[in-house]
Every structure is written in structure tokens, then in C-alpha cells.
Coordinates of N, CA and C in Angstrom, one line a residue:
M1 N -36.6 49.9 -26.2 CA -37.6 49.1 -26.3 C -37.9 48.7 -27.5
A2 N -38.5 47.2 -27.9 CA -38.5 46.9 -29.3 C -40.0 46.3 -29.4
T3 N -40.6 46.2 -30.2 CA -41.9 45.4 -30.6 C -41.7 44.0 -30.9
I4 N -42.0 43.2 -30.1 CA -41.8 41.9 -30.1 C -43.2 40.8 -30.5
A5 N -43.1 40.2 -31.5 CA -44.4 39.3 -31.9 C -44.2 37.9 -31.4
I6 N -44.9 37.3 -30.6 CA -44.9 36.0 -30.1 C -46.1 35.1 -30.5
Q7 N -45.5 34.1 -31.0 CA -46.6 33.0 -31.7 C -46.6 32.0 -30.7
Y8 N -47.9 31.6 -30.3 CA -48.2 30.4 -29.5 C -48.8 29.7 -30.3
E9 N -48.3 28.3 -30.2 CA -49.0 27.1 -30.9 C -49.5 26.2 -29.5
Y10 N -50.7 26.0 -29.5 CA -51.5 25.1 -28.6 C -51.4 23.7 -28.7
N11 N -51.4 23.0 -27.7 CA -51.3 21.3 -27.6 C -52.7 21.1 -28.1
A12 N -52.7 20.4 -29.3 CA -54.1 19.9 -29.8 C -54.9 18.9 -29.1
T13 N -54.3 18.6 -28.2 CA -54.8 17.6 -27.3 C -55.6 18.2 -25.9
K14 N -55.4 19.6 -25.7 CA -55.9 20.1 -24.7 C -56.5 21.4 -25.1
L15 N -57.4 21.1 -26.0 CA -58.3 22.6 -26.4 C -59.3 22.5 -25.6
A16 N -59.9 21.7 -24.9 CA -61.0 21.7 -24.1 C -60.5 22.5 -22.8
E17 N -59.2 22.1 -22.3 CA -58.5 22.8 -21.3 C -58.4 24.2 -21.6
L18 N -58.0 24.4 -22.9 CA -57.7 26.0 -23.3 C -58.8 26.7 -23.1
A19 N -60.1 26.4 -23.6 CA -61.5 26.9 -23.5 C -61.7 27.1 -22.0
E20 N -61.4 26.2 -21.0 CA -61.8 26.3 -19.9 C -60.9 27.2 -19.1
H21 N -59.6 27.5 -19.4 CA -58.8 28.6 -18.9 C -58.7 29.9 -19.7
R22 N -59.4 30.0 -20.8 CA -59.2 31.2 -21.5 C -59.7 32.3 -21.0
P23 N -60.7 32.3 -20.0 CA -61.1 33.7 -19.5 C -60.0 34.3 -18.6
A24 N -59.1 33.3 -17.7 CA -58.2 33.7 -16.8 C -57.0 34.3 -18.0
H25 N -56.8 33.6 -19.1 CA -55.6 34.0 -19.9 C -56.1 35.5 -20.6
R26 N -57.2 35.7 -20.8 CA -57.6 37.2 -21.6 C -57.5 38.2 -20.4
A27 N -57.7 37.9 -19.2 CA -57.8 38.7 -18.1 C -56.4 39.1 -17.9
F28 N -55.4 38.2 -17.9 CA -53.9 38.4 -17.7 C -53.5 39.4 -19.1
L29 N -53.9 39.0 -20.2 CA -53.4 39.7 -21.3 C -54.1 41.2 -21.2
K30 N -55.4 41.3 -20.7 CA -55.8 42.8 -20.6 C -55.1 43.3 -19.5
E31 N -54.6 42.9 -18.6 CA -53.7 43.7 -17.5 C -52.3 44.2 -18.1
L32 N -51.9 43.4 -18.9 CA -50.9 43.8 -19.6 C -50.8 44.9 -20.8
F33 N -52.0 44.8 -21.3 CA -52.6 46.0 -22.3 C -52.8 47.2 -21.5
E34 N -53.4 47.1 -20.2 CA -53.6 48.1 -19.5 C -52.3 48.8 -19.0
A35 N -51.4 48.0 -18.7 CA -50.1 48.5 -18.3 C -49.0 49.1 -19.3
G36 N -49.6 48.9 -20.6 CA -48.8 49.5 -21.8 C -47.8 48.8 -22.3
T37 N -47.9 47.3 -21.7 CA -46.9 46.3 -22.3 C -47.3 45.5 -23.5
L38 N -48.6 45.3 -23.6 CA -49.4 44.6 -24.8 C -50.0 45.5 -25.7
L39 N -49.5 45.3 -26.8 CA -49.9 46.0 -27.9 C -51.3 45.4 -28.7
A40 N -51.2 44.1 -28.8 CA -52.4 43.3 -29.5 C -52.2 41.8 -29.3
S41 N -53.5 41.2 -29.3 CA -53.4 39.7 -29.3 C -54.7 39.1 -29.8
G42 N -54.5 38.0 -30.3 CA -55.7 37.3 -30.7 C -55.4 36.1 -31.4
P43 N -56.4 35.1 -31.8 CA -56.2 33.9 -32.2 C -55.5 34.0 -33.6
L44 N -54.6 32.8 -33.6 CA -53.9 32.8 -35.0 C -54.0 31.4 -35.6
G45 N -54.9 31.4 -36.5 CA -55.5 30.3 -36.9 C -56.5 29.3 -36.1
S46 N -56.6 28.2 -36.2 CA -57.3 27.3 -35.2 C -56.9 26.7 -34.2
N47 N -55.4 26.9 -34.1 CA -54.6 26.4 -32.8 C -53.5 27.2 -32.5
G48 N -53.7 28.5 -32.2 CA -52.5 29.2 -31.9 C -53.0 30.9 -31.7
A49 N -52.0 31.6 -31.4 CA -52.5 33.0 -31.0 C -50.9 33.7 -31.6
L50 N -51.2 35.1 -31.7 CA -50.2 36.0 -31.9 C -50.4 37.0 -30.8
I51 N -49.4 37.2 -30.0 CA -49.5 38.1 -29.0 C -48.3 39.3 -29.2
V52 N -48.5 40.7 -29.3 CA -47.4 41.4 -29.6 C -47.3 42.4 -28.5
V53 N -46.2 42.4 -28.0 CA -45.7 43.2 -26.6 C -44.5 44.0 -26.8
V54 N -44.1 45.0 -26.0 CA -43.2 45.9 -25.8 C -42.2 45.3 -24.9
A55 N -41.1 45.0 -25.3 CA -39.9 44.5 -24.3 C -38.6 44.9 -25.0
D56 N -37.6 44.4 -24.1 CA -36.1 44.9 -24.6 C -35.5 43.9 -25.7
D57 N -36.1 42.7 -25.8 CA -35.9 41.8 -26.6 C -36.6 40.5 -26.5
P58 N -36.7 39.6 -27.7 CA -37.5 38.4 -27.8 C -37.4 37.7 -26.4
T59 N -36.3 37.5 -25.8 CA -36.3 36.7 -24.3 C -37.0 37.5 -23.4
A60 N -37.1 38.9 -23.3 CA -37.7 39.6 -22.3 C -39.3 39.5 -22.7
G61 N -39.7 39.4 -23.8 CA -41.0 39.4 -24.3 C -41.6 37.8 -23.8
L62 N -40.7 36.8 -24.0 CA -41.3 35.6 -23.5 C -41.5 35.6 -21.9
A63 N -40.5 36.1 -21.2 CA -40.6 36.4 -19.9 C -41.7 37.1 -19.3
I64 N -42.2 38.0 -20.1 CA -43.5 38.8 -19.8 C -44.6 37.9 -19.6
L65 N -44.6 37.0 -20.9 CA -45.6 35.9 -20.8 C -45.7 34.6 -20.0
D66 N -44.4 34.3 -19.3 CA -44.2 33.3 -18.3 C -45.4 33.1 -17.3
A67 N -45.8 34.3 -17.1 CA -47.0 34.1 -15.9 C -48.5 34.1 -16.7
D68 N -48.5 33.7 -17.9 CA -49.7 33.2 -18.7 C -50.4 32.2 -17.9
P69 N -51.6 32.4 -17.4 CA -52.4 31.2 -16.7 C -52.3 30.0 -17.6
L70 N -52.3 29.9 -18.9 CA -52.3 28.6 -19.8 C -50.8 27.9 -19.5
A71 N -50.0 28.5 -19.1 CA -48.7 27.9 -18.9 C -48.6 26.8 -18.0
P72 N -49.0 26.7 -17.0 CA -48.9 25.6 -16.0 C -49.6 24.5 -16.2
H73 N -50.7 24.6 -17.5 CA -51.4 23.4 -17.8 C -51.1 22.8 -19.0
G74 N -50.0 23.1 -19.5 CA -49.5 22.4 -20.7 C -50.0 22.7 -22.0
I75 N -50.9 23.8 -21.8 CA -51.7 24.0 -23.1 C -51.0 24.7 -24.1
I76 N -49.9 25.4 -23.8 CA -49.0 26.2 -24.8 C -48.0 25.2 -25.0
E77 N -48.1 24.6 -26.5 CA -47.0 23.6 -26.9 C -45.5 24.3 -27.2
T78 N -45.6 25.6 -28.0 CA -44.6 26.1 -28.4 C -44.7 27.5 -28.5
R79 N -43.7 28.5 -28.1 CA -43.7 29.9 -28.2 C -42.5 30.2 -29.1
I80 N -42.5 31.1 -30.0 CA -41.5 31.7 -30.9 C -41.8 33.3 -30.8
A81 N -40.8 33.8 -30.6 CA -40.7 35.2 -30.3 C -39.6 35.8 -31.4
R82 N -40.1 37.0 -31.9 CA -39.1 37.7 -32.9 C -39.4 39.3 -32.6
V83 N -38.2 39.8 -32.9 CA -38.4 41.3 -33.0 C -39.3 41.8 -34.4
W84 N -40.3 42.5 -34.3 CA -41.0 43.0 -35.3 C -40.9 44.4 -35.7
N85 N -40.7 44.8 -36.7 CA -40.4 46.2 -37.0 C -41.4 46.8 -37.8
P86 N -42.7 47.1 -37.5 CA -43.7 47.5 -38.3 C -43.3 48.9 -38.9
V87 N -43.6 49.0 -40.3 CA -43.3 50.2 -41.1 C -44.4 50.9 -41.3
I88 N -45.7 50.2 -41.4 CA -46.9 50.7 -41.6 C -48.0 50.6 -40.6
G89 N -48.7 51.5 -39.9 CA -49.7 51.3 -38.9 C -49.2 52.1 -37.5
P90 N -50.2 51.8 -36.7 CA -50.0 52.6 -35.5 C -48.8 52.3 -34.4
W91 N -48.0 51.3 -34.9 CA -46.8 51.0 -34.0 C -45.6 51.4 -34.5
Q92 N -45.5 52.1 -35.5 CA -44.5 52.4 -36.4 C -43.3 53.1 -35.7

């Protein structure tokens, strides 16, 4: 298993919809956290988010987030996944 950092960028024309669906999005992420799949998540700047998960590789990390309630509404414009190798901190 690897630590995968996934960056979301939101569609700037759908920020009102983002606010509307944020509670379901956060509930989904909380379930992943409680299952031990999600390590951390939170806003990244004013138009994105960073989500850190445990998965086999970046493709598997993205697959975990395919069920995000924001996805069917076109709110997530781009998703970039990379292996992250923390050297200092709780996930080293």
C-alpha cells in the first residue's frame, strides 16, 4: 500500500452546487476515514481540495473517490493523483 495525495480542482461555475452537496461529500470522506482508507482531507486554496488516501497506486486512489457525491454533478473539474512519500510526520 502507498500514500496517495489527490488534488481536486472544482468547477468555478458550480461553487453554489459545491456548497449544496458539501455535507454529503464530507459524510462520504468521513466513512473512508473511519474505514482507515482516508488519512486526511481539506480545502486547498479557494477552489480545490487535497485528499490523502491509502491505496495500491494513484489509479486505485482515484477509484476510491469515484463514489464521491460531488462527482455526478460535474463539480470536480480535475483530479490529480500522485504517490506521496512523507518523511516527517505521522504517516512516515
